[in-house]
Short mmCIF file of C-alpha atoms in Angstrom, two decimals:
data_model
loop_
_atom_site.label_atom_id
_atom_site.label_comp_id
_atom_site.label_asym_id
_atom_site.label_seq_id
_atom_site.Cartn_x
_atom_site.Cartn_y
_atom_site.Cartn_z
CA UNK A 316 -79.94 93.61 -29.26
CA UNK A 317 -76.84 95.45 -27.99
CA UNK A 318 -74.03 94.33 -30.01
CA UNK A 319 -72.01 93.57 -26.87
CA UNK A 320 -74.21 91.32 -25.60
CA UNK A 321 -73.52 88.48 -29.08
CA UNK A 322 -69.88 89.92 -28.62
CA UNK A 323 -69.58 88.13 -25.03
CA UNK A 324 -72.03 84.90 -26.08
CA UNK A 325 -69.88 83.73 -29.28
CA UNK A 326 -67.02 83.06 -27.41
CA UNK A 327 -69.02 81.34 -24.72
CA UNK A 328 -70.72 79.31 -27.52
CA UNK A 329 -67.31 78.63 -28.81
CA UNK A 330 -65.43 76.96 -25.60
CA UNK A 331 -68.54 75.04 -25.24
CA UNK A 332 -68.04 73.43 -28.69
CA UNK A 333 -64.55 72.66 -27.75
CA UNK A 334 -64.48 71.18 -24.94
CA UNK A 335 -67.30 68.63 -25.93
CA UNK A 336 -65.06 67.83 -29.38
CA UNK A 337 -62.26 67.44 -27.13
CA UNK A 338 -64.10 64.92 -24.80
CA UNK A 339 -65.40 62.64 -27.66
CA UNK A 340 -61.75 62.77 -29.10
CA UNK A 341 -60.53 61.82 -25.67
CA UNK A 342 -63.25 59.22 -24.92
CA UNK A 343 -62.41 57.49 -28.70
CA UNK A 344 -58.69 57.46 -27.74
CA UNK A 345 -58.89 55.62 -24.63
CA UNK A 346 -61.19 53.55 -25.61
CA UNK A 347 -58.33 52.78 -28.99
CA UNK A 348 -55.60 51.90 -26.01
CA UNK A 349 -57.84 49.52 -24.15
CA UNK A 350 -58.55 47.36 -27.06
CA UNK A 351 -54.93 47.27 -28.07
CA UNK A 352 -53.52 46.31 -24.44
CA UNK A 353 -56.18 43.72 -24.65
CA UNK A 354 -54.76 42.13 -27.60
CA UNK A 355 -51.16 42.78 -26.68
CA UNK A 356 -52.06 40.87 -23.27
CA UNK A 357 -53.67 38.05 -25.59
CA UNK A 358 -50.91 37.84 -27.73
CA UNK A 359 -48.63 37.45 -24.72
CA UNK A 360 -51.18 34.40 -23.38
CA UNK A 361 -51.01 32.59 -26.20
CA UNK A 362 -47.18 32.73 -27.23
CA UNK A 363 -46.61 31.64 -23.19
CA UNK A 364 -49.08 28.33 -24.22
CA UNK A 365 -46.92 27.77 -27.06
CA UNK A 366 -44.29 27.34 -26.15
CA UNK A 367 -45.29 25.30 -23.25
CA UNK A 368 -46.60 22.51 -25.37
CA UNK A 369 -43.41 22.84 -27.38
CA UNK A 370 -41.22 22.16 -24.29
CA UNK A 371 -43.68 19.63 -22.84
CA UNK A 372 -43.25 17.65 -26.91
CA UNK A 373 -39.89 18.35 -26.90
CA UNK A 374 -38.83 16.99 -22.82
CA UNK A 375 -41.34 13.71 -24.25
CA UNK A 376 -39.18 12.99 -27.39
CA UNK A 377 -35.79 13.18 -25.34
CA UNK A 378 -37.36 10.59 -22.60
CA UNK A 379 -38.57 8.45 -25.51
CA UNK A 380 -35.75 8.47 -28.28
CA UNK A 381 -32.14 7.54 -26.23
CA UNK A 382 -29.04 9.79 -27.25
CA UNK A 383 -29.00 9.05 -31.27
CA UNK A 384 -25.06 9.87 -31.30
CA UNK A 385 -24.25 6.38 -29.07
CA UNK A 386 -27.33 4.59 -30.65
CA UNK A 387 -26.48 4.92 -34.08
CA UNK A 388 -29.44 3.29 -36.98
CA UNK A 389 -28.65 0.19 -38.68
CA UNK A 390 -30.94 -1.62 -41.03
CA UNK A 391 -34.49 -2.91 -40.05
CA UNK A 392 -34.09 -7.15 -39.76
CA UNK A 393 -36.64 -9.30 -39.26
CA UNK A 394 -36.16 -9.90 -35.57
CA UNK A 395 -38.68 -11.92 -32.98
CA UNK A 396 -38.17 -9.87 -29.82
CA UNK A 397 -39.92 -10.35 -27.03
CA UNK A 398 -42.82 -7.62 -26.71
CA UNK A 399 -43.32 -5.13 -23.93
CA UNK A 400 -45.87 -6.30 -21.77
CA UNK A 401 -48.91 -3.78 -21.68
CA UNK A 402 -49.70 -1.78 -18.81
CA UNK A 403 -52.49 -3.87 -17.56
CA UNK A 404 -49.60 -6.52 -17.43
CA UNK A 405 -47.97 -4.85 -14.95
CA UNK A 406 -48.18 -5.65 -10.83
CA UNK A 407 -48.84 -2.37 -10.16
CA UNK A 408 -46.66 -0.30 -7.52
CA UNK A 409 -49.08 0.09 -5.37
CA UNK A 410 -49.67 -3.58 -4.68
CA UNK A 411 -46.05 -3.96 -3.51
CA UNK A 412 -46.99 -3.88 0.11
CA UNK A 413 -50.04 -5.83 0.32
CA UNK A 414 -50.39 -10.04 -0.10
CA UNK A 415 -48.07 -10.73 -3.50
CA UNK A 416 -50.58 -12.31 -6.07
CA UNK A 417 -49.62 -15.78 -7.38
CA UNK A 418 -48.83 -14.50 -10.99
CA UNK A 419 -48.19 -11.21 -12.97
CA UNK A 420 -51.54 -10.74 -14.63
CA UNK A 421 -52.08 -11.62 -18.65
CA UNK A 422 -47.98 -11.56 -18.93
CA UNK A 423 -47.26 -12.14 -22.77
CA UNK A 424 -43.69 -12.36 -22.91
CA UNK A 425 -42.88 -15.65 -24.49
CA UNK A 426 -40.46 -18.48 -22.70
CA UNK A 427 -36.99 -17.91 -23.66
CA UNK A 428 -37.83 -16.25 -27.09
CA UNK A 429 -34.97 -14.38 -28.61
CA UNK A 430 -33.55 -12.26 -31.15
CA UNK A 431 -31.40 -14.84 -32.13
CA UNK A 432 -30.13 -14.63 -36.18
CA UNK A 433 -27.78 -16.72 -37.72
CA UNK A 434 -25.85 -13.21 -38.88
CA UNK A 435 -25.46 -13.36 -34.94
CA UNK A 436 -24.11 -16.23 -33.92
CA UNK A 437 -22.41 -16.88 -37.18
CA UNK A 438 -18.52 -16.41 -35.83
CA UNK A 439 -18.75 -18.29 -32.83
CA UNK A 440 -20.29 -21.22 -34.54
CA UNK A 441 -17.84 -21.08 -37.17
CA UNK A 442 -15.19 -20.93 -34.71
CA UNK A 443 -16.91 -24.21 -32.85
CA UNK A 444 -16.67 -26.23 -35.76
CA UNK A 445 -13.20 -25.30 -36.55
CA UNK A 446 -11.58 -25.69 -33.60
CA UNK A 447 -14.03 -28.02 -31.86
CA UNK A 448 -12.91 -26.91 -28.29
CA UNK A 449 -11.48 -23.39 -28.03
CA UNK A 450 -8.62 -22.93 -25.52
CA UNK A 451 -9.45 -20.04 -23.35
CA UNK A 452 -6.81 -16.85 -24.46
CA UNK A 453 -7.02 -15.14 -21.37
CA UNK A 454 -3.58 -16.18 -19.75
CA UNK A 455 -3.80 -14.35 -16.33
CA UNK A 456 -6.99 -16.70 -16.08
CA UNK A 457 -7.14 -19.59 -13.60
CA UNK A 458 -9.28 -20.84 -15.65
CA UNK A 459 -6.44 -20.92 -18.43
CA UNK A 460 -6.02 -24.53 -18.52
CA UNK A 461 -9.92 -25.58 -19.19
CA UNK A 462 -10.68 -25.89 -23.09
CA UNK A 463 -13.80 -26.27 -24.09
CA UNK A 464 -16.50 -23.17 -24.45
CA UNK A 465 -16.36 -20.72 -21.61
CA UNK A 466 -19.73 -18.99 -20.86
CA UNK A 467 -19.63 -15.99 -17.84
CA UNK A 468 -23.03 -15.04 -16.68
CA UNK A 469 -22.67 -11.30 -15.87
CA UNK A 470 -25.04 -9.84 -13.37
CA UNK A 471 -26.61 -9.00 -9.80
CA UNK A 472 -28.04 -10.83 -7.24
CA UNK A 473 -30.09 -12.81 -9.33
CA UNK A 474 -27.19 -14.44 -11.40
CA UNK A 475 -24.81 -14.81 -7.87
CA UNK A 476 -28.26 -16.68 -5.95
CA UNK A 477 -28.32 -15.19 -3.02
CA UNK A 478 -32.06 -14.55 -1.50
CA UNK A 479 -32.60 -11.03 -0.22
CA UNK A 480 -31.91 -12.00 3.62
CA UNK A 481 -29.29 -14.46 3.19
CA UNK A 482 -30.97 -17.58 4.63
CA UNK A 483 -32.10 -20.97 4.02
CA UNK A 484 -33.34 -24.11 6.03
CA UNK A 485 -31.17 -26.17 7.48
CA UNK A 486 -30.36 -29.61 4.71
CA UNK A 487 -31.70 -27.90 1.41
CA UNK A 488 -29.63 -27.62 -1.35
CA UNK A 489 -28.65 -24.20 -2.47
CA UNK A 490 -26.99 -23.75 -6.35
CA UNK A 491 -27.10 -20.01 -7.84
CA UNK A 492 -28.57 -20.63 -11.77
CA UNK A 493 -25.14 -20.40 -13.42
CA UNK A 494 -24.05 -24.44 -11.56
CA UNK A 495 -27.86 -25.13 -13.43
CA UNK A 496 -26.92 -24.12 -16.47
CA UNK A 497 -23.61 -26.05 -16.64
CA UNK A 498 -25.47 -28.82 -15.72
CA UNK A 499 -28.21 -28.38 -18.73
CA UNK A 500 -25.54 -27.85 -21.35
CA UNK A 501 -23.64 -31.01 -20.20
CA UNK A 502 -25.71 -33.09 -21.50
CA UNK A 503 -25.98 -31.56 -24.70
CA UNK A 504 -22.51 -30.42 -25.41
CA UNK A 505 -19.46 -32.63 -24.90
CA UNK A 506 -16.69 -29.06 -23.40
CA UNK A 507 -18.31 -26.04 -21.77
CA UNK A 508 -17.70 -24.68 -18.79
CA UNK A 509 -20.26 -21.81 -17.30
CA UNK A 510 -18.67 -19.54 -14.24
CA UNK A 511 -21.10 -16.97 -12.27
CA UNK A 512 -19.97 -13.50 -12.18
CA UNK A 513 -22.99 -12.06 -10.23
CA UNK A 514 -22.60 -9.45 -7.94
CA UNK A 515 -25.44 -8.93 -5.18
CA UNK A 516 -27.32 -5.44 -5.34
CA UNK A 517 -25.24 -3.89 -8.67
CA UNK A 518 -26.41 -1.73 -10.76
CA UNK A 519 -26.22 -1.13 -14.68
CA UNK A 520 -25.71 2.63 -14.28
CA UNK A 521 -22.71 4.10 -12.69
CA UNK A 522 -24.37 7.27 -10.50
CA UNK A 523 -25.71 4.49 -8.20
CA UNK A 524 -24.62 3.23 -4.53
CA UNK A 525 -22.76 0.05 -6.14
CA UNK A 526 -22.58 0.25 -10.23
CA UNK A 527 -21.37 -3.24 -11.44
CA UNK A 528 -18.00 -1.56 -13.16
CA UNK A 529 -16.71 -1.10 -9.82
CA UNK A 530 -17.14 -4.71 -8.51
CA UNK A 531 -14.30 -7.19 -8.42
CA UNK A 532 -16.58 -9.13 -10.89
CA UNK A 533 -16.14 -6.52 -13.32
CA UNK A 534 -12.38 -7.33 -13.51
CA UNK A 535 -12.71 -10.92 -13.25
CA UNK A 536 -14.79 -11.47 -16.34
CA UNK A 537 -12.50 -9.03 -18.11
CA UNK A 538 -10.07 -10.65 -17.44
CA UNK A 539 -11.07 -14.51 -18.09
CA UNK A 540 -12.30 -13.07 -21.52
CA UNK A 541 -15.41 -15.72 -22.12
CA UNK A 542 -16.67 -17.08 -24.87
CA UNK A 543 -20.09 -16.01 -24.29
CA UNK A 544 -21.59 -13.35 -21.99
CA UNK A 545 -24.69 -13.88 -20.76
CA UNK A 546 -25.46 -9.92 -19.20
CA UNK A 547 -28.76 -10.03 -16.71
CA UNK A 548 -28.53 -6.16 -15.03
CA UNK A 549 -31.65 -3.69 -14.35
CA UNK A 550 -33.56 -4.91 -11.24
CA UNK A 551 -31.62 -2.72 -8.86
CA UNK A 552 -31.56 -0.08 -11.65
CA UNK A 553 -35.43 0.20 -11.42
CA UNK A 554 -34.95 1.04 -7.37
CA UNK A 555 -37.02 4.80 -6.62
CA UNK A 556 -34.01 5.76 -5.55
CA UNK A 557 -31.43 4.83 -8.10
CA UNK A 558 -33.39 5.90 -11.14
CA UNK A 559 -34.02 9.46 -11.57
CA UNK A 560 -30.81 9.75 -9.98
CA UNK A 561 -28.94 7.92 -12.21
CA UNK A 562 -29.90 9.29 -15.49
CA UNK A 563 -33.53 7.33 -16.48
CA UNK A 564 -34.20 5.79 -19.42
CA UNK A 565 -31.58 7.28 -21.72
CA UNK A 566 -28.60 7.17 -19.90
CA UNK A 567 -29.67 3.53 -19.06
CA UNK A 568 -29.20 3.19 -23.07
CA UNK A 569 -26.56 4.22 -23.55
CA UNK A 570 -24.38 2.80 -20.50
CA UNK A 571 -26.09 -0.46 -21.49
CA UNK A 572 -24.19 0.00 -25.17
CA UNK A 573 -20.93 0.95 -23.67
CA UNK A 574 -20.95 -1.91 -21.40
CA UNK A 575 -21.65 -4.35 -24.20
CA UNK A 576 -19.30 -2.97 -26.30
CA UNK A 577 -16.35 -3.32 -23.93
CA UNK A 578 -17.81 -6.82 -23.65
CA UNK A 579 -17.44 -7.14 -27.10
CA UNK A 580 -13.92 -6.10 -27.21
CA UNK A 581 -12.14 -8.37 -24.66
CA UNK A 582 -9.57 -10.82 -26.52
CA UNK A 583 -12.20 -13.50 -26.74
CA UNK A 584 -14.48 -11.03 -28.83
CA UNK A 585 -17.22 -12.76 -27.12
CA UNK A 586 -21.09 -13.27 -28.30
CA UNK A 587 -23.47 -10.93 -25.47
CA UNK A 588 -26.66 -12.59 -25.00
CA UNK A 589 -28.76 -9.97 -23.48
CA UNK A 590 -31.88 -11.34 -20.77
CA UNK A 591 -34.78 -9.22 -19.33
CA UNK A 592 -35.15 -9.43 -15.63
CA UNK A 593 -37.92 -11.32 -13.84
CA UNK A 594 -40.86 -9.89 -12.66
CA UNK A 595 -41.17 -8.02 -9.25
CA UNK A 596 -44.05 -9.53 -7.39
CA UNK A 597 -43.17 -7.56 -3.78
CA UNK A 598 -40.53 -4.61 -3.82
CA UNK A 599 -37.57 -4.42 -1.52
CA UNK A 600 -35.56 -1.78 -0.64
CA UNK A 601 -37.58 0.62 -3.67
CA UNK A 602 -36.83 -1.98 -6.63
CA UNK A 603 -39.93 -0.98 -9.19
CA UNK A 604 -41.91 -3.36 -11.67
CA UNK A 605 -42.98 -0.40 -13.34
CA UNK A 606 -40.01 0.64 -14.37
CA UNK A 607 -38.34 -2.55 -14.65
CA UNK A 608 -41.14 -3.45 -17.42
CA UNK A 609 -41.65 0.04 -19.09
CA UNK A 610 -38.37 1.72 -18.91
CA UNK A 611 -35.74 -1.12 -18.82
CA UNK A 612 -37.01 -3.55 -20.76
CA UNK A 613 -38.37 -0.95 -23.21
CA UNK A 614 -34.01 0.07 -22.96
CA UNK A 615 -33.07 -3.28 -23.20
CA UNK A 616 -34.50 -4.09 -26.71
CA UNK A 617 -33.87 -0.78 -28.11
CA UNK A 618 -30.08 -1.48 -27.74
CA UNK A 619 -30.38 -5.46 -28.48
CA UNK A 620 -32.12 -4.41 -32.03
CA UNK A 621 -29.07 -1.65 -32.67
CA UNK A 622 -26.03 -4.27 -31.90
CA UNK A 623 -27.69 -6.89 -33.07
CA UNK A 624 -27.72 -9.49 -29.69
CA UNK A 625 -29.52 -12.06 -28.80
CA UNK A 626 -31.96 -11.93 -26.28
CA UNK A 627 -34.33 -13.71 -23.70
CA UNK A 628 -37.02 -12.71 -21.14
CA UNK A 629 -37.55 -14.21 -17.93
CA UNK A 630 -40.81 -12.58 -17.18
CA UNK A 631 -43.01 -14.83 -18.18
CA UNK A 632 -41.42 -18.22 -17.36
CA UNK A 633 -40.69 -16.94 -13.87
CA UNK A 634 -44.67 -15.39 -13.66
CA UNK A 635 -44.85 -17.56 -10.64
CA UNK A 636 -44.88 -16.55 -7.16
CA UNK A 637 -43.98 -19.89 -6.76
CA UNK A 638 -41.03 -20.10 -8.30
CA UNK A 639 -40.09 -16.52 -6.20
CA UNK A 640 -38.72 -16.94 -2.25
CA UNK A 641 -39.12 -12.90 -1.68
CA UNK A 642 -41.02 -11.45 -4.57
CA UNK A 643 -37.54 -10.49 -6.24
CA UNK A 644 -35.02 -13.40 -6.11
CA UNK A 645 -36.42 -16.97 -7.38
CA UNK A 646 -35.97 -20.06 -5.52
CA UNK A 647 -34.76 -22.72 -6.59
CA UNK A 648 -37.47 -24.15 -8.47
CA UNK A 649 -36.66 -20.42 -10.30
CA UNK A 650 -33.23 -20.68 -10.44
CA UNK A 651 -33.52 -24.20 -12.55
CA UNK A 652 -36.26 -22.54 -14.78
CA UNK A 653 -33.36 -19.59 -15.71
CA UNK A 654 -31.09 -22.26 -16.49
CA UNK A 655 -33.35 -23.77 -18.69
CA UNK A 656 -34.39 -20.24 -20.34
CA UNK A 657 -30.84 -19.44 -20.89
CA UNK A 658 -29.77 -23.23 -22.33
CA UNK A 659 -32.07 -23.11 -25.10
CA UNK A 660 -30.94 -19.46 -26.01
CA UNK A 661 -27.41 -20.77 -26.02
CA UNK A 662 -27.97 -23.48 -27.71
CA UNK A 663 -30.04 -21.94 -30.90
CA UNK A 664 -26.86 -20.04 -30.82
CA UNK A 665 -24.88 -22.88 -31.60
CA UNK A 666 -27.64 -24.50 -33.93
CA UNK A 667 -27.56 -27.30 -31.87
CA UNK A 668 -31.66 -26.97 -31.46
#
C-alpha cells in the first residue's frame, strides 16, 4: 500500500476520534448543569414555602397573644370567668339580615358570674366598714354633697338607654338600667347612689368615628371620681367598619388596660367591674356578634385576669329576643335584667350576698 495513502487516513482517523470524545464530554456536561439548576430551582421552592408558614405562624401569634409589654404576667388565681361561648354559639353574621331568632343558640355564659375574689374587693369593703358612708372627694362634683357609695356606670348606648331610633309609644315608661340599678341596691344597702355615664354609639378604641375619651362623659366621671366603675364598652367596637381600622384584637387590649388604669387612678381609687356586652341578635349600622363574642370578649377576660377585676356577662341573661327592642339595645324588660346582673356583682363585692 503506498505509504501516502495511511499518511493521509491517520489523521482522518484521528479528528474522527476527537470530535466524538468531545461530544460525549459535551453531552455529560450539560446534562451535569441541568440537574444542578434543577436543584438550585428546588432549593429556591422550598426556602419560599418556609418561610411562608413562618410568617403565616408568626402574623397568628401576634393576633392571638396582645402586646406582652402593656399586659404584663401575674400569678395564675383560681378565678371563675365566664367562658367564651363556642362557635356554634354564635348568631352567625350572615343571619343578621333575615327574621332575628328568639335566642342565641346553646349560649353557656352563666347569669352574672364573675371573677370576683375577696383579694379584689378587699379595700373597698374595708373602707365600707370603716367609714360606713364615704363622702365623695371629688370637690368640683355636684354630686359633692351626697355621702353614701357612689357607683358610675361607664359606657355606650346600652348603659345611657336609648333604643337605636330614638322612639317609644306614647304612656310607657322609659328608665336607662343605671335608675334600675339604684333602685335594686336600695333595698339592700341603706347610702348608694348610681349615676349613668353612657354615651350613645362610643367606642373603646380611639381610631374610631366617636372613641368614648373624647365624650363629655369621659370628663364627667373623671371628675366625680366614683366609688365603683362599672365599664360596659365593645358593641360599637365590633362594627365592620371600626375594627380593622382601629387596631383589632390587640390594640383593643391594650386601650382596654389603659382605660382601666386611669380609672383606677382617679382620687377615689375606685374598684372597675368589667361586663361583657349582650348578644347581637340583628346588626345595625355593621355592629358584629362575631367579633363581639370571639375577639372582644376573648379581650375582655384576657385583661380582667391580668388586673385582677371583677367581671359579669350579659350574654346569656339577655339571650332573649324578647328582652331586645332592635336586636342590639334591650328593652326594658332588658334593661331591669342588667340591673339585676350588675346588683348581684356589686353586691358579692361588698359580701353582702
Amino acid at each position: 500500500m503506498n505509504p501516502n495513502l495511511r499518511h493521509h487516513r491517520h489523521p482522518a482517523t484521528t479528528l474522527n476520534t476527537n470530535t466524538s470524545s468531545s461530544s460525549t464530554t459535551t453531552g455529560s456536561s450539560g446534562s451535569v448543569r441541568g440537574t444542578l439548576l434543577k436543584l438550585l430551582v428546588a432549593a429556591v421552592i422550598l426556602s419560599t414555602l418556609v418561610v411562608a408558614v413562618s410568617g403565616a405562624s408568626m402574623l397568628s401569634a401576634l393576633v392571638e397573644e396582645p402586646n406582652k409589654q402593656f399586659l404584663t404576667t401575674t400569678p395564675t388565681r383560681h378565678h371563675t370567668v365566664a367562658a367564651t361561648p363556642r362557635e356554634d354559639e354564635i348568631l352567625p353574621t350572615e343571619h343578621h339580615n333575615r327574621s332575628a331568632p328568639s335566642t342565641v343558640d346553646n349560649a353557656q355564659v352563666p347569669v352574672g358570674s364573675a371573677f370576683v375574689g375577696p383579694h379584689t374587693c378587699a379595700s373597698l369593703r374595708l373602707r365600707v366598714q370603716q367609714e360606713g358612708t364615704h363622702q365623695l372627694r371629688g370637690v368640683s362634683s355636684p354630686l359633692a354633697a351626697h355621702t353614701g357609695l357612689f357607683i358610675g356606670c361607664l359606657g355606650d348606648s346600652i348603659t345611657e338607654g336609648v333604643h337605636h331610633k330614638g322612639k317609644r309609644k306614647k304612656g310607657t315608661t322609659f328608665h336607662p338600667f343605671p335608675h334600675y340599678l339604684q333602685q335594686y341596691l336600695e333595698a339592700k344597702l341603706k347610702y348608694v347612689k348610681v349615676v349613668g355615664y353612657g354615651h350613645s354609639g362610643a367606642t373603646l378604641m380611639n381610631k374610631t368615628k366617636l372613641p368614648y375619651t373624647s365624650t363629655k362623659h369621659w370628663l364627667a366621671i373623671k371628675r366625680d371620681s366614683p366609688d365603683i366603675v362599672v365599664l360596659l364598652l365593645g358593641t360599637n367596637d365590633s362594627k365592620k367598619k371600626h375594627w380593622l381600622k382601629a387596631g383589632g384584637a390587640v390594640q383593643f387590649a391594650v386601650e382596654l388596660q389603659w382605660m382601666v388604669k386611669t380609672l383606677q387612678e382617679l382620687p377615689s381609687q375606685p374598684l372597675v367591674i368589667l361586663g361583657h356586652p349582650p348578644p347581637v341578635f340583628k346588626s345595625i349600622d355593621t355592629i358584629d356578634n362575631r367579633t363581639l363574642v370571639e375577639q372582644i370578649y376573648k379581650q375582655q377576660k384576657r385583661v380582667a385576669a391580668q388586673l385582677e377585676l371583677p367581671t359579669f356577662s350579659l350574654y346569656q341573661p339577655l339571650n332573649s329576643r324578647g328582652l331586645m327592642h332592635d336586636g342590639v339595645h334591650p328593652n326594658d324588660k332588658g334593661r331591669h335584667v342588667i340591673a339585676e346582673v350588675v346588683g348581684e356583682v356589686l353586691l358579692q363585692c361588698l359580701g353582702r350576698t
